[in-house]
C-alpha cells in the first residue's frame, strides 16, 4: 500500500483501490504514478484528506467498490449499474474504440460490421464497462465464440501480438500507455490502428464515491473536492502531461 503523510480533513484515511491502466495509473519502482494518482496526491496535499492506495486487478476493483471495501472507484465510466453503489463526479469524457495492429484491414465503423467479421476475435479486459452498447456487443461476440477476456491491458496487448485476437475494444490511452511501458509489447506502439464504433458514445468518466463505506460528511466533502477539481480542468492538464495530443483525441475529451 502507498499513502501520503498529510494532516487529514476527512474523518479517516480514504481507501482507493487502483487497477493499472497505462499512464492513467502506473506503478514505477513500487510507487503509484500517472494521471489519477497524481490528481489524488495534489488533492491530498492541498485539501488535507489522506488517500491510502492499493493495486488490484480491474474486476476485483469493481467488486471491492460494490461491496463497500474501498471508498473511491477511479477512473470509472458512469453507468446505471454503478450508480447504485456510489455518487458519481464527472472529470472527463471518454470513448472506447476498436484497436488493431494491422492498418491494412478494412475499416470497421459500426457494431454490425464487427459482428459480421466472423473470423476476427476481440479481446477485452474483464471489469471494463463502456455502457450499454459495449455490453451488448460483448454479449453478441460471446455468442459467436469470438470474445477473449484478459485480466489487464498488458495481457490484452500480448493477446493481440500473438494473433489470438485481432482486435481490442477499450480506451486508446489505456492500451497505448500499457504497451509503451512494457518491453514485451512496446514494439506495437507504432502499429496501433483505431476504428470508432458509431454506436459506442462518448461517456462520462470520473470518480465514484461509495454509498456503503463513506459517511455522509466525508462523502459530501470529497464530492465538493472533486467537483472543484473538475472545474479547474486539473485532470485534463495531467492527461496532457502524460499523453501526446493524437492519442488523447482518439478517446478522451476535457470536462
PDB file of C-alpha atoms in Angstrom:
ATOM      1  CA  UNK A   1       0.000   0.000   0.000  1.00  0.00           C
ATOM      2  CA  UNK A   2       1.019   3.582  -0.565  1.00  0.00           C
ATOM      3  CA  UNK A   3      -0.074   6.645   1.431  1.00  0.00           C
ATOM      4  CA  UNK A   4       0.556  10.346   1.611  1.00  0.00           C
ATOM      5  CA  UNK A   5       1.580  11.706   5.018  1.00  0.00           C
ATOM      6  CA  UNK A   6      -0.731  14.676   5.486  1.00  0.00           C
ATOM      7  CA  UNK A   7      -2.998  16.066   8.165  1.00  0.00           C
ATOM      8  CA  UNK A   8      -6.418  14.717   7.268  1.00  0.00           C
ATOM      9  CA  UNK A   9      -9.509  16.876   6.959  1.00  0.00           C
ATOM     10  CA  UNK A  10     -11.619  13.815   6.210  1.00  0.00           C
ATOM     11  CA  UNK A  11     -12.613  11.894   9.355  1.00  0.00           C
ATOM     12  CA  UNK A  12     -10.308   8.994   8.401  1.00  0.00           C
ATOM     13  CA  UNK A  13      -7.951   7.879   5.607  1.00  0.00           C
ATOM     14  CA  UNK A  14      -9.759   7.303   2.304  1.00  0.00           C
ATOM     15  CA  UNK A  15      -9.086   3.891   0.727  1.00  0.00           C
ATOM     16  CA  UNK A  16      -8.543   3.801  -3.028  1.00  0.00           C
ATOM     17  CA  UNK A  17      -8.058   0.508  -4.880  1.00  0.00           C
ATOM     18  CA  UNK A  18      -6.477   1.254  -8.269  1.00  0.00           C
ATOM     19  CA  UNK A  19      -6.080  -1.028 -11.259  1.00  0.00           C
ATOM     20  CA  UNK A  20      -3.165  -0.387 -13.608  1.00  0.00           C
ATOM     21  CA  UNK A  21      -4.266   1.332 -16.815  1.00  0.00           C
ATOM     22  CA  UNK A  22      -1.446   2.780 -18.847  1.00  0.00           C
ATOM     23  CA  UNK A  23      -0.402   6.290 -17.889  1.00  0.00           C
ATOM     24  CA  UNK A  24      -3.742   6.815 -16.130  1.00  0.00           C
ATOM     25  CA  UNK A  25      -2.483   4.580 -13.303  1.00  0.00           C
ATOM     26  CA  UNK A  26       1.023   3.077 -13.372  1.00  0.00           C
ATOM     27  CA  UNK A  27       3.422   1.512 -10.913  1.00  0.00           C
ATOM     28  CA  UNK A  28       7.029   2.733 -11.038  1.00  0.00           C
ATOM     29  CA  UNK A  29       9.559   1.435  -8.507  1.00  0.00           C
ATOM     30  CA  UNK A  30       6.659   0.406  -6.236  1.00  0.00           C
ATOM     31  CA  UNK A  31       5.218   3.935  -6.312  1.00  0.00           C
ATOM     32  CA  UNK A  32       1.895   4.693  -7.960  1.00  0.00           C
ATOM     33  CA  UNK A  33       2.163   7.383 -10.618  1.00  0.00           C
ATOM     34  CA  UNK A  34       0.042   8.515 -13.535  1.00  0.00           C
ATOM     35  CA  UNK A  35      -2.864  10.876 -14.109  1.00  0.00           C
ATOM     36  CA  UNK A  36      -5.146   9.768 -11.283  1.00  0.00           C
ATOM     37  CA  UNK A  37      -2.584   9.052  -8.546  1.00  0.00           C
ATOM     38  CA  UNK A  38      -1.119  12.497  -9.337  1.00  0.00           C
ATOM     39  CA  UNK A  39      -4.561  14.096  -9.064  1.00  0.00           C
ATOM     40  CA  UNK A  40      -5.226  12.469  -5.689  1.00  0.00           C
ATOM     41  CA  UNK A  41      -1.777  13.431  -4.391  1.00  0.00           C
ATOM     42  CA  UNK A  42      -2.476  17.025  -5.425  1.00  0.00           C
ATOM     43  CA  UNK A  43      -5.845  16.989  -3.665  1.00  0.00           C
ATOM     44  CA  UNK A  44      -4.256  15.388  -0.606  1.00  0.00           C
ATOM     45  CA  UNK A  45      -1.519  17.995  -0.246  1.00  0.00           C
ATOM     46  CA  UNK A  46      -3.871  20.901  -0.938  1.00  0.00           C
ATOM     47  CA  UNK A  47      -7.058  19.910   0.890  1.00  0.00           C
ATOM     48  CA  UNK A  48      -5.911  17.656   3.691  1.00  0.00           C
ATOM     49  CA  UNK A  49      -7.514  14.274   3.057  1.00  0.00           C
ATOM     50  CA  UNK A  50      -5.241  11.252   3.317  1.00  0.00           C
ATOM     51  CA  UNK A  51      -5.586   8.709   0.494  1.00  0.00           C
ATOM     52  CA  UNK A  52      -4.346   5.160   1.002  1.00  0.00           C
ATOM     53  CA  UNK A  53      -3.618   3.398  -2.292  1.00  0.00           C
ATOM     54  CA  UNK A  54      -3.606  -0.279  -3.199  1.00  0.00           C
ATOM     55  CA  UNK A  55      -3.340  -2.079  -6.555  1.00  0.00           C
ATOM     56  CA  UNK A  56      -5.758  -4.813  -7.657  1.00  0.00           C
ATOM     57  CA  UNK A  57      -6.977  -6.280 -10.976  1.00  0.00           C
ATOM     58  CA  UNK A  58      -9.798  -4.337 -12.614  1.00  0.00           C
ATOM     59  CA  UNK A  59     -12.525  -6.904 -11.952  1.00  0.00           C
ATOM     60  CA  UNK A  60     -11.568  -7.050  -8.285  1.00  0.00           C
ATOM     61  CA  UNK A  61     -11.540  -3.249  -8.094  1.00  0.00           C
ATOM     62  CA  UNK A  62     -15.132  -3.205  -9.295  1.00  0.00           C
ATOM     63  CA  UNK A  63     -16.207  -5.903  -6.835  1.00  0.00           C
ATOM     64  CA  UNK A  64     -14.469  -4.223  -3.898  1.00  0.00           C
ATOM     65  CA  UNK A  65     -16.248  -0.959  -4.618  1.00  0.00           C
ATOM     66  CA  UNK A  66     -19.616  -2.654  -4.971  1.00  0.00           C
ATOM     67  CA  UNK A  67     -19.106  -4.431  -1.626  1.00  0.00           C
ATOM     68  CA  UNK A  68     -18.008  -1.271   0.201  1.00  0.00           C
ATOM     69  CA  UNK A  69     -14.412  -2.471   0.659  1.00  0.00           C
ATOM     70  CA  UNK A  70     -12.951   0.651  -0.953  1.00  0.00           C
ATOM     71  CA  UNK A  71     -14.117   4.254  -0.760  1.00  0.00           C
ATOM     72  CA  UNK A  72     -13.420   5.504  -4.293  1.00  0.00           C
ATOM     73  CA  UNK A  73     -13.554   3.957  -7.742  1.00  0.00           C
ATOM     74  CA  UNK A  74     -11.359   5.979 -10.079  1.00  0.00           C
ATOM     75  CA  UNK A  75     -11.231   6.201 -13.038  1.00  0.00           C
ATOM     76  CA  UNK A  76     -14.687   4.880 -13.821  1.00  0.00           C
ATOM     77  CA  UNK A  77     -17.184   5.255 -16.644  1.00  0.00           C
ATOM     78  CA  UNK A  78     -20.620   6.287 -15.381  1.00  0.00           C
ATOM     79  CA  UNK A  79     -23.186   3.507 -15.724  1.00  0.00           C
ATOM     80  CA  UNK A  80     -26.628   2.880 -14.247  1.00  0.00           C
ATOM     81  CA  UNK A  81     -25.325  -0.224 -12.510  1.00  0.00           C
ATOM     82  CA  UNK A  82     -22.513   1.672 -10.794  1.00  0.00           C
ATOM     83  CA  UNK A  83     -24.861   4.481  -9.763  1.00  0.00           C
ATOM     84  CA  UNK A  84     -26.395   2.036  -7.278  1.00  0.00           C
ATOM     85  CA  UNK A  85     -23.057   1.835  -5.432  1.00  0.00           C
ATOM     86  CA  UNK A  86     -21.952   5.451  -5.244  1.00  0.00           C
ATOM     87  CA  UNK A  87     -22.191   9.115  -6.140  1.00  0.00           C
ATOM     88  CA  UNK A  88     -20.513   9.993  -9.439  1.00  0.00           C
ATOM     89  CA  UNK A  89     -18.453  13.100 -10.221  1.00  0.00           C
ATOM     90  CA  UNK A  90     -17.533  13.640 -13.863  1.00  0.00           C
ATOM     91  CA  UNK A  91     -13.912  14.557 -14.619  1.00  0.00           C
ATOM     92  CA  UNK A  92     -13.540  13.925 -18.392  1.00  0.00           C
ATOM     93  CA  UNK A  93     -15.377  12.287 -21.296  1.00  0.00           C
ATOM     94  CA  UNK A  94     -14.079   9.067 -22.835  1.00  0.00           C
ATOM     95  CA  UNK A  95     -14.941   6.600 -25.591  1.00  0.00           C
ATOM     96  CA  UNK A  96     -13.803   3.056 -26.255  1.00  0.00           C
ATOM     97  CA  UNK A  97     -12.513   2.296 -29.748  1.00  0.00           C
ATOM     98  CA  UNK A  98     -11.656  -0.817 -31.705  1.00  0.00           C
ATOM     99  CA  UNK A  99      -7.880  -1.248 -31.787  1.00  0.00           C
ATOM    100  CA  UNK A 100      -5.806  -3.483 -34.050  1.00  0.00           C
ATOM    101  CA  UNK A 101      -2.181  -3.771 -35.136  1.00  0.00           C
ATOM    102  CA  UNK A 102      -2.970  -4.195 -38.845  1.00  0.00           C
ATOM    103  CA  UNK A 103      -3.831  -0.924 -40.571  1.00  0.00           C
ATOM    104  CA  UNK A 104      -4.387  -2.664 -43.910  1.00  0.00           C
ATOM    105  CA  UNK A 105      -7.565  -4.414 -42.701  1.00  0.00           C
ATOM    106  CA  UNK A 106     -10.910  -2.996 -43.876  1.00  0.00           C
ATOM    107  CA  UNK A 107     -12.161  -0.215 -41.597  1.00  0.00           C
ATOM    108  CA  UNK A 108     -14.982  -1.170 -39.212  1.00  0.00           C
ATOM    109  CA  UNK A 109     -17.313   1.700 -38.409  1.00  0.00           C
ATOM    110  CA  UNK A 110     -20.275   0.128 -36.628  1.00  0.00           C
ATOM    111  CA  UNK A 111     -21.192  -2.844 -34.478  1.00  0.00           C
ATOM    112  CA  UNK A 112     -22.849  -4.809 -37.278  1.00  0.00           C
ATOM    113  CA  UNK A 113     -19.699  -4.719 -39.391  1.00  0.00           C
ATOM    114  CA  UNK A 114     -17.779  -6.030 -36.395  1.00  0.00           C
ATOM    115  CA  UNK A 115     -20.301  -8.787 -35.728  1.00  0.00           C
ATOM    116  CA  UNK A 116     -20.239  -9.766 -39.401  1.00  0.00           C
ATOM    117  CA  UNK A 117     -16.435 -10.158 -39.376  1.00  0.00           C
ATOM    118  CA  UNK A 118     -16.788 -13.768 -38.245  1.00  0.00           C
ATOM    119  CA  UNK A 119     -13.106 -14.659 -38.450  1.00  0.00           C
ATOM    120  CA  UNK A 120     -12.000 -11.817 -36.175  1.00  0.00           C
ATOM    121  CA  UNK A 121     -11.759 -12.299 -32.400  1.00  0.00           C
ATOM    122  CA  UNK A 122     -11.946  -9.410 -29.934  1.00  0.00           C
ATOM    123  CA  UNK A 123     -10.063  -9.117 -26.642  1.00  0.00           C
ATOM    124  CA  UNK A 124     -11.360  -7.031 -23.727  1.00  0.00           C
ATOM    125  CA  UNK A 125     -10.278  -6.500 -20.134  1.00  0.00           C
ATOM    126  CA  UNK A 126     -12.541  -8.118 -17.569  1.00  0.00           C
ATOM    127  CA  UNK A 127     -14.252  -5.493 -15.422  1.00  0.00           C
ATOM    128  CA  UNK A 128     -14.171  -2.686 -18.005  1.00  0.00           C
ATOM    129  CA  UNK A 129     -17.583  -1.207 -18.820  1.00  0.00           C
ATOM    130  CA  UNK A 130     -18.214   1.393 -21.512  1.00  0.00           C
ATOM    131  CA  UNK A 131     -22.002   1.465 -21.402  1.00  0.00           C
ATOM    132  CA  UNK A 132     -24.992  -0.484 -22.687  1.00  0.00           C
ATOM    133  CA  UNK A 133     -23.936  -0.770 -26.331  1.00  0.00           C
ATOM    134  CA  UNK A 134     -20.493  -2.022 -25.327  1.00  0.00           C
ATOM    135  CA  UNK A 135     -22.112  -4.682 -23.145  1.00  0.00           C
ATOM    136  CA  UNK A 136     -24.466  -5.676 -25.978  1.00  0.00           C
ATOM    137  CA  UNK A 137     -21.581  -6.049 -28.430  1.00  0.00           C
ATOM    138  CA  UNK A 138     -19.702  -8.243 -25.959  1.00  0.00           C
ATOM    139  CA  UNK A 139     -22.757 -10.431 -25.441  1.00  0.00           C
ATOM    140  CA  UNK A 140     -23.110 -10.956 -29.200  1.00  0.00           C
ATOM    141  CA  UNK A 141     -19.398 -11.692 -29.620  1.00  0.00           C
ATOM    142  CA  UNK A 142     -19.606 -14.219 -26.797  1.00  0.00           C
ATOM    143  CA  UNK A 143     -22.481 -15.994 -28.553  1.00  0.00           C
ATOM    144  CA  UNK A 144     -20.261 -16.223 -31.638  1.00  0.00           C
ATOM    145  CA  UNK A 145     -17.363 -17.579 -29.548  1.00  0.00           C
ATOM    146  CA  UNK A 146     -15.256 -14.609 -30.621  1.00  0.00           C
ATOM    147  CA  UNK A 147     -14.681 -12.908 -27.266  1.00  0.00           C
ATOM    148  CA  UNK A 148     -11.434 -13.163 -25.285  1.00  0.00           C
ATOM    149  CA  UNK A 149     -11.242 -11.873 -21.701  1.00  0.00           C
ATOM    150  CA  UNK A 150      -7.954 -10.812 -20.126  1.00  0.00           C
ATOM    151  CA  UNK A 151      -7.222  -9.587 -16.610  1.00  0.00           C
ATOM    152  CA  UNK A 152      -5.282  -6.446 -17.601  1.00  0.00           C
ATOM    153  CA  UNK A 153      -4.326  -4.308 -20.622  1.00  0.00           C
ATOM    154  CA  UNK A 154      -0.826  -5.804 -20.997  1.00  0.00           C
ATOM    155  CA  UNK A 155      -2.340  -9.273 -21.287  1.00  0.00           C
ATOM    156  CA  UNK A 156      -4.753  -7.884 -23.886  1.00  0.00           C
ATOM    157  CA  UNK A 157      -1.818  -6.421 -25.838  1.00  0.00           C
ATOM    158  CA  UNK A 158       0.032  -9.739 -25.711  1.00  0.00           C
ATOM    159  CA  UNK A 159      -3.106 -11.466 -26.992  1.00  0.00           C
ATOM    160  CA  UNK A 160      -3.149  -9.059 -29.952  1.00  0.00           C
ATOM    161  CA  UNK A 161       0.544  -9.636 -30.594  1.00  0.00           C
ATOM    162  CA  UNK A 162       0.167 -13.414 -30.538  1.00  0.00           C
ATOM    163  CA  UNK A 163      -2.717 -13.313 -33.022  1.00  0.00           C
ATOM    164  CA  UNK A 164      -5.128 -14.992 -30.566  1.00  0.00           C
ATOM    165  CA  UNK A 165      -7.352 -11.937 -31.100  1.00  0.00           C
ATOM    166  CA  UNK A 166      -7.375  -9.461 -33.964  1.00  0.00           C
ATOM    167  CA  UNK A 167      -8.971  -6.504 -32.153  1.00  0.00           C
ATOM    168  CA  UNK A 168      -9.083  -4.989 -28.676  1.00  0.00           C
ATOM    169  CA  UNK A 169     -12.025  -2.880 -27.522  1.00  0.00           C
ATOM    170  CA  UNK A 170     -11.076  -0.299 -24.879  1.00  0.00           C
ATOM    171  CA  UNK A 171      -9.866   3.265 -24.351  1.00  0.00           C
ATOM    172  CA  UNK A 172      -6.931   4.042 -26.676  1.00  0.00           C
ATOM    173  CA  UNK A 173      -4.975   5.785 -23.908  1.00  0.00           C
ATOM    174  CA  UNK A 174      -5.091   2.675 -21.715  1.00  0.00           C
ATOM    175  CA  UNK A 175      -3.706   0.279 -24.305  1.00  0.00           C
ATOM    176  CA  UNK A 176      -1.192   2.813 -25.633  1.00  0.00           C
ATOM    177  CA  UNK A 177       0.140   3.531 -22.153  1.00  0.00           C
ATOM    178  CA  UNK A 178       0.468  -0.117 -21.190  1.00  0.00           C
ATOM    179  CA  UNK A 179       2.203  -1.021 -24.457  1.00  0.00           C
ATOM    180  CA  UNK A 180       4.659   1.852 -24.182  1.00  0.00           C
ATOM    181  CA  UNK A 181       5.506   0.868 -20.589  1.00  0.00           C
ATOM    182  CA  UNK A 182       6.141  -2.836 -21.199  1.00  0.00           C
ATOM    183  CA  UNK A 183       9.140  -4.048 -23.238  1.00  0.00           C
ATOM    184  CA  UNK A 184       7.331  -7.280 -24.132  1.00  0.00           C
ATOM    185  CA  UNK A 185       4.872  -5.358 -26.299  1.00  0.00           C
ATOM    186  CA  UNK A 186       6.475  -1.930 -26.786  1.00  0.00           C
ATOM    187  CA  UNK A 187       7.202  -2.752 -30.433  1.00  0.00           C
ATOM    188  CA  UNK A 188       3.448  -2.450 -31.084  1.00  0.00           C
ATOM    189  CA  UNK A 189       3.304   1.293 -30.336  1.00  0.00           C
ATOM    190  CA  UNK A 190       3.855   2.371 -33.941  1.00  0.00           C
ATOM    191  CA  UNK A 191       1.489  -0.309 -35.286  1.00  0.00           C
ATOM    192  CA  UNK A 192      -1.713   0.593 -33.429  1.00  0.00           C
ATOM    193  CA  UNK A 193      -4.707   1.334 -35.618  1.00  0.00           C
ATOM    194  CA  UNK A 194      -8.011   2.696 -34.303  1.00  0.00           C
ATOM    195  CA  UNK A 195     -11.596   2.383 -35.561  1.00  0.00           C
ATOM    196  CA  UNK A 196     -14.503   4.247 -33.982  1.00  0.00           C
ATOM    197  CA  UNK A 197     -17.669   2.186 -33.491  1.00  0.00           C
ATOM    198  CA  UNK A 198     -20.537   4.578 -34.173  1.00  0.00           C
ATOM    199  CA  UNK A 199     -22.889   3.067 -31.577  1.00  0.00           C
ATOM    200  CA  UNK A 200     -20.383   3.418 -28.712  1.00  0.00           C
ATOM    201  CA  UNK A 201     -20.896   7.002 -27.486  1.00  0.00           C
ATOM    202  CA  UNK A 202     -18.787   9.430 -25.552  1.00  0.00           C
ATOM    203  CA  UNK A 203     -19.285   8.568 -21.886  1.00  0.00           C
ATOM    204  CA  UNK A 204     -18.838  10.453 -18.640  1.00  0.00           C
ATOM    205  CA  UNK A 205     -15.669   9.314 -16.883  1.00  0.00           C
ATOM    206  CA  UNK A 206     -14.657  10.270 -13.369  1.00  0.00           C
ATOM    207  CA  UNK A 207     -14.847   9.081  -9.783  1.00  0.00           C
ATOM    208  CA  UNK A 208     -17.445   7.210  -7.739  1.00  0.00           C
ATOM    209  CA  UNK A 209     -17.771   7.897  -4.001  1.00  0.00           C
ATOM    210  CA  UNK A 210     -19.073   4.900  -2.072  1.00  0.00           C
ATOM    211  CA  UNK A 211     -22.558   4.871  -0.538  1.00  0.00           C
ATOM    212  CA  UNK A 212     -21.580   1.995   1.734  1.00  0.00           C
ATOM    213  CA  UNK A 213     -18.167   2.813   3.170  1.00  0.00           C
ATOM    214  CA  UNK A 214     -18.127   6.624   3.425  1.00  0.00           C
ATOM    215  CA  UNK A 215     -20.138   8.580   5.961  1.00  0.00           C
ATOM    216  CA  UNK A 216     -22.253  11.481   4.700  1.00  0.00           C
ATOM    217  CA  UNK A 217     -19.837  14.182   5.824  1.00  0.00           C
ATOM    218  CA  UNK A 218     -16.793  12.629   4.162  1.00  0.00           C
ATOM    219  CA  UNK A 219     -18.717  11.796   1.000  1.00  0.00           C
ATOM    220  CA  UNK A 220     -20.058  15.355   0.679  1.00  0.00           C
ATOM    221  CA  UNK A 221     -16.631  16.841   1.363  1.00  0.00           C
ATOM    222  CA  UNK A 222     -14.994  14.604  -1.241  1.00  0.00           C
ATOM    223  CA  UNK A 223     -17.755  15.360  -3.729  1.00  0.00           C
ATOM    224  CA  UNK A 224     -17.030  19.080  -3.378  1.00  0.00           C
ATOM    225  CA  UNK A 225     -13.282  18.478  -3.747  1.00  0.00           C
ATOM    226  CA  UNK A 226     -13.705  16.510  -6.966  1.00  0.00           C
ATOM    227  CA  UNK A 227     -16.214  18.969  -8.383  1.00  0.00           C
ATOM    228  CA  UNK A 228     -13.694  21.762  -7.795  1.00  0.00           C
ATOM    229  CA  UNK A 229     -11.008  19.604  -9.402  1.00  0.00           C
ATOM    230  CA  UNK A 230     -13.215  19.047 -12.459  1.00  0.00           C
ATOM    231  CA  UNK A 231     -13.991  22.744 -12.781  1.00  0.00           C
ATOM    232  CA  UNK A 232     -10.296  23.604 -12.646  1.00  0.00           C
ATOM    233  CA  UNK A 233      -9.504  21.264 -15.585  1.00  0.00           C
ATOM    234  CA  UNK A 234      -6.681  19.789 -13.486  1.00  0.00           C
ATOM    235  CA  UNK A 235      -7.338  16.238 -14.701  1.00  0.00           C
ATOM    236  CA  UNK A 236      -7.042  17.228 -18.349  1.00  0.00           C
ATOM    237  CA  UNK A 237      -3.786  19.036 -17.615  1.00  0.00           C
ATOM    238  CA  UNK A 238      -2.349  15.838 -16.129  1.00  0.00           C
ATOM    239  CA  UNK A 239      -3.502  13.853 -19.162  1.00  0.00           C
ATOM    240  CA  UNK A 240      -1.623  16.318 -21.342  1.00  0.00           C
ATOM    241  CA  UNK A 241       1.492  15.738 -19.224  1.00  0.00           C
ATOM    242  CA  UNK A 242       1.438  12.003 -19.946  1.00  0.00           C
ATOM    243  CA  UNK A 243      -0.024  11.628 -23.449  1.00  0.00           C
ATOM    244  CA  UNK A 244       0.588  13.040 -26.902  1.00  0.00           C
ATOM    245  CA  UNK A 245      -2.389  15.000 -28.319  1.00  0.00           C
ATOM    246  CA  UNK A 246      -3.079  12.464 -31.087  1.00  0.00           C
ATOM    247  CA  UNK A 247      -3.576   9.678 -28.530  1.00  0.00           C
ATOM    248  CA  UNK A 248      -5.792  11.813 -26.296  1.00  0.00           C
ATOM    249  CA  UNK A 249      -8.021  12.961 -29.148  1.00  0.00           C
ATOM    250  CA  UNK A 250      -8.877   9.386 -30.097  1.00  0.00           C
ATOM    251  CA  UNK A 251     -10.742   8.571 -26.908  1.00  0.00           C
ATOM    252  CA  UNK A 252     -10.774  11.472 -24.442  1.00  0.00           C
ATOM    253  CA  UNK A 253     -12.296  14.927 -24.185  1.00  0.00           C
ATOM    254  CA  UNK A 254     -11.895  17.508 -21.413  1.00  0.00           C
ATOM    255  CA  UNK A 255     -14.682  18.269 -18.946  1.00  0.00           C
TER     256      UNK A 255
END
